[in-house]
Short mmCIF file of C-alpha atoms in Angstrom, two decimals:
data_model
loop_
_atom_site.label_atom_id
_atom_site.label_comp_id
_atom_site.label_asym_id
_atom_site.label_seq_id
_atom_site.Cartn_x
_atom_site.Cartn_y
_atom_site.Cartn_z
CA UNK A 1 111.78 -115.76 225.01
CA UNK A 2 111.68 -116.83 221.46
CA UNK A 3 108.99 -119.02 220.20
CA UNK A 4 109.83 -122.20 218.73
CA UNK A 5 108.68 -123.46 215.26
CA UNK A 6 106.85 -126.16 215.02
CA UNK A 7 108.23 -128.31 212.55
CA UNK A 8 106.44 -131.17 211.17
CA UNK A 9 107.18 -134.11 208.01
CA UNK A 10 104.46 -135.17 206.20
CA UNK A 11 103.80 -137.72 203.54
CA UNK A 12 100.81 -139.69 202.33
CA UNK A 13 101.25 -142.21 204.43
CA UNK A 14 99.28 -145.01 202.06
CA UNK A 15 101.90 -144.44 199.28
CA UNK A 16 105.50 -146.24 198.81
CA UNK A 17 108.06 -143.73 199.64
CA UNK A 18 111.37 -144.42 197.18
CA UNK A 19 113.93 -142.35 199.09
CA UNK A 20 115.20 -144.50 202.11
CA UNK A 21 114.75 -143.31 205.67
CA UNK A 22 113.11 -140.11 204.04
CA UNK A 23 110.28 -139.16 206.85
CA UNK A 24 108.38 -137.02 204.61
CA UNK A 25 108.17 -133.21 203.10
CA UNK A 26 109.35 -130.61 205.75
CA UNK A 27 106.54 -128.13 206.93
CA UNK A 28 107.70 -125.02 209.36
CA UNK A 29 104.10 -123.41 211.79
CA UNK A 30 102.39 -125.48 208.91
CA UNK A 31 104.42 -124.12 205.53
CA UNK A 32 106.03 -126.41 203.24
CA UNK A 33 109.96 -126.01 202.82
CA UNK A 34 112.38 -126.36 199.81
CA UNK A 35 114.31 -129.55 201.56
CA UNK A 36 114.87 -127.72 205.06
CA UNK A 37 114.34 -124.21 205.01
CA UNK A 38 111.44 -122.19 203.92
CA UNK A 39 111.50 -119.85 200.99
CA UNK A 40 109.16 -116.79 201.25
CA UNK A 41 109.90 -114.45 198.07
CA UNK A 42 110.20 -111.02 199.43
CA UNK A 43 107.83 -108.36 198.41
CA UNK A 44 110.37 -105.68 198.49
CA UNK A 45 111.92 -107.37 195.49
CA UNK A 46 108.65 -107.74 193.66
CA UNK A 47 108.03 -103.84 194.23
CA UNK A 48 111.87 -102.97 192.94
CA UNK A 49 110.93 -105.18 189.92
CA UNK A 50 108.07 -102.96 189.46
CA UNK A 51 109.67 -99.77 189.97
CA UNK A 52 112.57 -100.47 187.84
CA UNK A 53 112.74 -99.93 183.74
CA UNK A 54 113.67 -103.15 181.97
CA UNK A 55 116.75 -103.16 179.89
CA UNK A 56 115.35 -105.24 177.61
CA UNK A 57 112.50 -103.01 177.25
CA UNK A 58 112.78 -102.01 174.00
CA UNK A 59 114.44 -105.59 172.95
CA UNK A 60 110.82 -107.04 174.18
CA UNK A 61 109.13 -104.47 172.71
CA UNK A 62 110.38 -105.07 169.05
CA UNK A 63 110.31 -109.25 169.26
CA UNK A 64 107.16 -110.18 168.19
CA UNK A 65 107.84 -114.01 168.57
CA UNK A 66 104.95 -116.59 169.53
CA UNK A 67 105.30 -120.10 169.16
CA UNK A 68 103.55 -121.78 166.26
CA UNK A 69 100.55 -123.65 166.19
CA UNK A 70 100.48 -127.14 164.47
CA UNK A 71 96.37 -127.10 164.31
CA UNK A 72 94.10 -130.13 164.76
CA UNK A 73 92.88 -132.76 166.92
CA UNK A 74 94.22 -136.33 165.68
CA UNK A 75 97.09 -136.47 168.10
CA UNK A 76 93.83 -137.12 170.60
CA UNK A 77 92.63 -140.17 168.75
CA UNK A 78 96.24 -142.03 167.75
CA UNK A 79 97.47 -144.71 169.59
CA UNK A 80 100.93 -143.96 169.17
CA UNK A 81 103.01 -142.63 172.38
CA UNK A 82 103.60 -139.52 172.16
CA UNK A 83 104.34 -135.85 173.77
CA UNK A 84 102.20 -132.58 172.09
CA UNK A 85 103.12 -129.30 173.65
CA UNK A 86 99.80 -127.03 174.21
CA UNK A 87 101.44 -123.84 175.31
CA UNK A 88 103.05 -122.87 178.74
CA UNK A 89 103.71 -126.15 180.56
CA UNK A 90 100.49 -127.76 179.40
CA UNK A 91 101.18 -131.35 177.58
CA UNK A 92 98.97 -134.03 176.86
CA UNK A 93 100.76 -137.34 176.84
CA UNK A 94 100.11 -140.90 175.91
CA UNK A 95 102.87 -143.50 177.09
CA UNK A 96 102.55 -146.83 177.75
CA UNK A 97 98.70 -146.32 176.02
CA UNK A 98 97.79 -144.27 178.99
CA UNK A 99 97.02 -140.69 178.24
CA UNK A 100 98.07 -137.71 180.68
CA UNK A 101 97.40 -134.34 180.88
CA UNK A 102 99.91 -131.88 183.05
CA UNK A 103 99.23 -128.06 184.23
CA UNK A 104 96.55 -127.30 181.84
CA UNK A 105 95.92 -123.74 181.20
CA UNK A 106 93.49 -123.82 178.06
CA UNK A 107 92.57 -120.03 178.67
CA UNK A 108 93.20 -116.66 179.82
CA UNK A 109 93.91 -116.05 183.43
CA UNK A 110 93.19 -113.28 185.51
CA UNK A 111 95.47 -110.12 184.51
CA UNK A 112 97.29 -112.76 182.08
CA UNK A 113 95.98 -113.59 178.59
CA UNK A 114 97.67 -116.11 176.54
CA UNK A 115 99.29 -114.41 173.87
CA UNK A 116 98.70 -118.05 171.47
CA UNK A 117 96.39 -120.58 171.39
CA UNK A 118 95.40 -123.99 171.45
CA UNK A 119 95.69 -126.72 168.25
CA UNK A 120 91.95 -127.32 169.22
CA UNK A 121 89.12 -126.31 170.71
CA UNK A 122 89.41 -127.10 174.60
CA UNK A 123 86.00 -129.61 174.69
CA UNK A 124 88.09 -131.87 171.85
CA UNK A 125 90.62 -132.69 174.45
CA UNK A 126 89.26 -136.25 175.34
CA UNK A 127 89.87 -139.89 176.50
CA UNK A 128 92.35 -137.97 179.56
CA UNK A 129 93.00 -140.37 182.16
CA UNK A 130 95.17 -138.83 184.65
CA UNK A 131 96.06 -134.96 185.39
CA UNK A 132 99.32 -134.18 186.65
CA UNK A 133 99.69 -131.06 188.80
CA UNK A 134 102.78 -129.70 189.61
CA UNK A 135 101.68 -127.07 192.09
CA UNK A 136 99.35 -124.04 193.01
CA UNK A 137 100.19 -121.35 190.65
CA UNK A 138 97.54 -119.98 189.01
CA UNK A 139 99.63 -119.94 185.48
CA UNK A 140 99.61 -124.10 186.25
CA UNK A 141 96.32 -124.73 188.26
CA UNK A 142 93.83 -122.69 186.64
CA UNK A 143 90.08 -123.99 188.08
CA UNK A 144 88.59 -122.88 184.51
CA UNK A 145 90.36 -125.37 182.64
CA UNK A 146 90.19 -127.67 184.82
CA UNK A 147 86.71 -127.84 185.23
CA UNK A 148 86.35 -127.84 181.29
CA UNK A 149 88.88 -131.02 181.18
CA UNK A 150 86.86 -132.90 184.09
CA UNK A 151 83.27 -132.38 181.57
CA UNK A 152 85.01 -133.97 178.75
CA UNK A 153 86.67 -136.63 180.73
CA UNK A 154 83.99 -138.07 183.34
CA UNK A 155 87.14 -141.04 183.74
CA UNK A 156 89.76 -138.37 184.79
CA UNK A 157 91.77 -138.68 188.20
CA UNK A 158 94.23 -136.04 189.25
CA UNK A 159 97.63 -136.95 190.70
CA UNK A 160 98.62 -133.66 192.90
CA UNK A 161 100.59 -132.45 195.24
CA UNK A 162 100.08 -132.65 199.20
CA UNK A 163 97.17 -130.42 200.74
CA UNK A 164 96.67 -129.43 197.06
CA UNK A 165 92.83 -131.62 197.45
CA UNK A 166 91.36 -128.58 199.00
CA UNK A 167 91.72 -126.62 195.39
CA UNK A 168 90.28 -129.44 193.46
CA UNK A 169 87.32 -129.83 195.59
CA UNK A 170 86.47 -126.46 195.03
CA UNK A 171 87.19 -127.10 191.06
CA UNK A 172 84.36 -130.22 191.31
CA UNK A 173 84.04 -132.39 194.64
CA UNK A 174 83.66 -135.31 192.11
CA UNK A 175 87.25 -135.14 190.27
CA UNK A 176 88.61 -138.27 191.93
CA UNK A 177 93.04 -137.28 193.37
CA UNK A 178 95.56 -138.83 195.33
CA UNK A 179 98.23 -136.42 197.04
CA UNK A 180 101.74 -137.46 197.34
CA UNK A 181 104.74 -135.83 198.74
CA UNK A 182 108.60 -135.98 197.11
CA UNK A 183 109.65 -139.48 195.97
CA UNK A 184 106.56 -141.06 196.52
CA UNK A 185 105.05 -144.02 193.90
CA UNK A 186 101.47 -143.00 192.99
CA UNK A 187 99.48 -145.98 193.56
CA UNK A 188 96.08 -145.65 190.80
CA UNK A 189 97.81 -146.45 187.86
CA UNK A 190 97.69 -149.78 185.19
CA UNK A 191 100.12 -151.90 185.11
CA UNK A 192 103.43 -151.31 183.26
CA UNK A 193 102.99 -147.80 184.28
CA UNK A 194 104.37 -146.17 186.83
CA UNK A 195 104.59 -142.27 188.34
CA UNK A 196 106.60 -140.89 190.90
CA UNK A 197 106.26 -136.87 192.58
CA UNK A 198 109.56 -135.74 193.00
CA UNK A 199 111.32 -132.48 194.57
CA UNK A 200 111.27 -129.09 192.94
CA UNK A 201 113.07 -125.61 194.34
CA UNK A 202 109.93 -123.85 194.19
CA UNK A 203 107.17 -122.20 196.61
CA UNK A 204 103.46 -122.00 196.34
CA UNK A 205 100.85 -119.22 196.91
CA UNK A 206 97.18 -118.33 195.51
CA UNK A 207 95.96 -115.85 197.90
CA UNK A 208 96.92 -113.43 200.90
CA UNK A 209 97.35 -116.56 203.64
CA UNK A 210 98.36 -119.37 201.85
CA UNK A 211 101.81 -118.43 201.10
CA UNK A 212 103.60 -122.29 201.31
CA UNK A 213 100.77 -124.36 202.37
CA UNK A 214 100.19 -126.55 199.33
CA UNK A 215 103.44 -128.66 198.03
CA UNK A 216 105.42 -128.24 194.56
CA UNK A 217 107.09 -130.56 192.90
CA UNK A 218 107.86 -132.74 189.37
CA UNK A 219 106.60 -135.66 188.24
CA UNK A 220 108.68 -138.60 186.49
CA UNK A 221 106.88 -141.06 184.17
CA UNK A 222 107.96 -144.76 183.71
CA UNK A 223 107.63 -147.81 181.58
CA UNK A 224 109.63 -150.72 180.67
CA UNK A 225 111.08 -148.99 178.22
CA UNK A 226 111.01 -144.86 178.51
CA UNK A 227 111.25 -142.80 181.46
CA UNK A 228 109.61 -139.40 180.93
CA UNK A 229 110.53 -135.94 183.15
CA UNK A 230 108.06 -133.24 184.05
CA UNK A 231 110.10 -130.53 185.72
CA UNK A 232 107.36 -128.32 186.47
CA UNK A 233 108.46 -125.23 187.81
CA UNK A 234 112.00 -124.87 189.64
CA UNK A 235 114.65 -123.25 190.07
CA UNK A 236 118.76 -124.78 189.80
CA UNK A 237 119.61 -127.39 192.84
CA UNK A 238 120.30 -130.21 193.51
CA UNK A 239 117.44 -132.47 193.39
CA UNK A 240 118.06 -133.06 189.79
CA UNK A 241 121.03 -135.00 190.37
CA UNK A 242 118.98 -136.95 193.09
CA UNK A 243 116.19 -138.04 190.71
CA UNK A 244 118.57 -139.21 188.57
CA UNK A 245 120.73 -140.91 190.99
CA UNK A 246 116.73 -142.60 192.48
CA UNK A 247 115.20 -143.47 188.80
CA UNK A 248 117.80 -143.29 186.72
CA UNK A 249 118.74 -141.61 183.60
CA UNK A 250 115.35 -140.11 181.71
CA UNK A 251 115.14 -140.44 178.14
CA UNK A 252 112.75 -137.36 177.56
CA UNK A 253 112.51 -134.44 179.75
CA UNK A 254 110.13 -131.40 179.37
CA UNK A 255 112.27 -128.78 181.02
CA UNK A 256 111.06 -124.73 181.79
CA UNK A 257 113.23 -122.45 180.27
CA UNK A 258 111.24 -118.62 180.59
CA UNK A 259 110.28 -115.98 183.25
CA UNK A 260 114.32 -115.76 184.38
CA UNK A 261 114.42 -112.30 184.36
CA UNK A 262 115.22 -110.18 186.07
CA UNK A 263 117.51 -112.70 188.23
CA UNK A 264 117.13 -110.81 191.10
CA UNK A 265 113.68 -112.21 191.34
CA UNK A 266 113.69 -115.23 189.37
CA UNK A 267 116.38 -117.20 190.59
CA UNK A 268 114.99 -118.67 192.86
CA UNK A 269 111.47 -119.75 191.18
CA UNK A 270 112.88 -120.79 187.47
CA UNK A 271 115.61 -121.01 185.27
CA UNK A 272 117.12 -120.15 182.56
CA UNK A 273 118.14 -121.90 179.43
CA UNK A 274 121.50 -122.21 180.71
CA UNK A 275 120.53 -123.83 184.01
CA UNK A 276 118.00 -125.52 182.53
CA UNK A 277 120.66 -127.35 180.23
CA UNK A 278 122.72 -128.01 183.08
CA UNK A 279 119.75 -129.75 184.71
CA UNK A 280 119.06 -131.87 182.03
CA UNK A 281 122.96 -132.61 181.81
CA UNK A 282 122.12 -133.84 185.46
CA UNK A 283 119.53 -136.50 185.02
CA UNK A 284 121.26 -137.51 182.06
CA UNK A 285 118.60 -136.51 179.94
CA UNK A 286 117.84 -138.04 176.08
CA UNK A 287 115.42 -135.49 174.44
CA UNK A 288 114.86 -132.28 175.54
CA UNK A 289 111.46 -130.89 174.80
CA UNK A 290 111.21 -126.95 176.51
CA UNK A 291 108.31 -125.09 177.91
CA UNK A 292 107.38 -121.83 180.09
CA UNK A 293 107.76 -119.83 177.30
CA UNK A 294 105.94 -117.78 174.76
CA UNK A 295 102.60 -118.57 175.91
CA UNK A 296 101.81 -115.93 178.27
CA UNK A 297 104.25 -112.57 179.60
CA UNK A 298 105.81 -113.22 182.77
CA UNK A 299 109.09 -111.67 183.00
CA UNK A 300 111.58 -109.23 181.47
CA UNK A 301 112.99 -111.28 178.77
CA UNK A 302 111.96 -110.83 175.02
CA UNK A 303 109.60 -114.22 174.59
CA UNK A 304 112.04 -115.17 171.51
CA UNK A 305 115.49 -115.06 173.89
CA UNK A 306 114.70 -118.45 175.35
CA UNK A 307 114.52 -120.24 172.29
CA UNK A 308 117.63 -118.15 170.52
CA UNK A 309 119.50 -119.02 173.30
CA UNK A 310 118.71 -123.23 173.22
CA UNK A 311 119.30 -123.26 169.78
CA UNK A 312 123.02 -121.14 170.42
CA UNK A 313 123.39 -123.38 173.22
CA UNK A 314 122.52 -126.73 170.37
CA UNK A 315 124.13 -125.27 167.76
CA UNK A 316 127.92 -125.27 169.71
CA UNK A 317 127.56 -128.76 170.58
CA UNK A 318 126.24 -128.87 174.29
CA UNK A 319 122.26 -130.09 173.85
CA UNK A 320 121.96 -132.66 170.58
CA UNK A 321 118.51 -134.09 172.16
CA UNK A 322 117.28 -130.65 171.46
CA UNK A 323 112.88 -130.87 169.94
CA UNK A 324 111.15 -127.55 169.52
CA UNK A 325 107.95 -128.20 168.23
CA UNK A 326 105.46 -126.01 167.82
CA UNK A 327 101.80 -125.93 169.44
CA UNK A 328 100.05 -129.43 168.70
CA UNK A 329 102.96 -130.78 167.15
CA UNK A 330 103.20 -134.63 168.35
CA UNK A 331 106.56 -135.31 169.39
CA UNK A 332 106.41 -139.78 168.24
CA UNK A 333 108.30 -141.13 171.13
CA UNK A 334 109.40 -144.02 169.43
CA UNK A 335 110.76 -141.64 166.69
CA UNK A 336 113.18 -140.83 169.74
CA UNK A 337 114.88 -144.59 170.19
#
């Protein structure tokens, strides 16, 4: 006789939940699901990546792009809103006067070394307020930087996703979080300020047994005035039409665009400029500031394709709101509207 699964929904059950009648995220024997079914990335494709010789090999191997670096630490002390890019999907972000930091990956990571760096010396990144966490991955939640963030910012609380607390506490049982599952208000913030954790198509795994058992997700910022989007990582679906549909259009959204290739194994974890374009077509997007590129090797893809391919993509008409800016650049949001 076959066993049944035991399915589950869970939510933080403190928090407003902005998706009517929605019970909570979907866990299968305990594992978190994309919407209803669980996605378990099979190692036989990983191994075939592995085994097989990159097209693009010699295309990488010649492209010796790296994103810029716009050095210095004043974007820290202004009190203008703002977005400043400091590599992968690491952005600190003031809006509405409160300051935010998402992902941060300030170093090296195990078998990974960033291949640019920082506009300033990690300890200079001060007067933080909230971190925003989009999920497990150690190329988004690395402990190290973390930590270094939480000495410099004694004030710092971390929004996060659900079951994601056990990490932190292991980071520094004093860094203050609240978990949340998809489309739920977070409930620590001043007023005129709001965030939301919203759906991603994405999975989550640090070790040999945790495969699924912290949430994923995005993160939408809001004020009177701007909305703000945080895709984190995802691949294409339909959730982006959702959040739009939810929280209407955003007005700046910081959308991955690397680690595609080869599609076989990427397609369902991230997307490419293409779909990421699309996605931002889908919430209606204003400005559209990229990440999950250049800053560390990931995939098959030369690290200068992504960034040929959005300005291709600008260039014939299809992505106006289109803002590269280099490392430490600020990005004035009121430049914007």
């Amino acid at each position: 006789m076959q066993q049944k699964n035991h399915i589950r929904h869970i939510r933080n059950e403190r928090l407003e939940t902005i998706k009517k009648d929605y019970r909570g995220n979907k866990t299968i024997d305990g594992r978190f699901a994309n919407g209803d079914t669980l996605y378990n990335p099979p190692f036989s494709k990983v191994l075939s990546w592995q085994l097989s010789r990159n097209p693009q090999r010699e295309e990488k191997k010649q492209d010796d792009f790296v994103p810029p670096i716009f050095e210095g630490s004043e974007f820290i002390e202004s009190d203008k809103d703002m977005v400043v890019w400091l590599g992968h999907c690491s952005f600190f972000i003031r809006l509405g006067g409160v300051t935010f930091l998402t992902d941060p990956v300030l170093f090296d990571v195990p078998l990974l070394p960033r291949r640019v760096g920082l506009p300033c010396p990690p300890e200079q990144l001060r007067n933080i307020s909230f971190l925003l966490l989009s999920h497990g991955h150690r190329d988004h939640l690395d402990k190290k930087s973390i930590r270094a963030v939480f000495e410099s910012n004694p004030q710092l609380k971390a929004l996060i996703p659900l079951r994601a607390g056990d990490i932190l506490r292991a980071v520094n049982p004093h860094l203050p979080y609240q978990e949340a599952g998809w489309y739920q208000k977070f409930d620590l913030l001043p007023e005129g300020v709001e965030v939301y954790f919203m759906p991603a198509s994405h999975w989550h795994r640090r070790g040999l047994l945790d495969m699924n058992k912290v949430l994923w997700g995005s993160f939408v910022i809001k004020t009177p005035t701007l909305s703000l989007y945080f895709a984190g990582d995802s691949a294409m679906g339909p959730h982006f039409e959702e959040i739009e549909d939810l929280l209407g259009p955003m007005d700046v959204c910081l959308m991955p665009v690397g680690a595609y290739k080869p599609a076989f194994l990427m397609a369902k974890s991230h997307m490419n400029p293409h779909e990421s374009v699309k996605a931002f077509n889908l919430l209606r997007g204003g400005t559209f500031v990229p990440m999950h590129y250049g800053t560390f090797d990931l995939s098959d893809e030369p690290p200068g394709e992504p960034v040929r391919l959005l300005r291709q993509i600008a260039a014939g008409g299809m992505l106006p709101g289109l803002r590269i800016p280099a490392i430490g650049e600020p990005v004035l949001l009121q430049d914007l509207y």
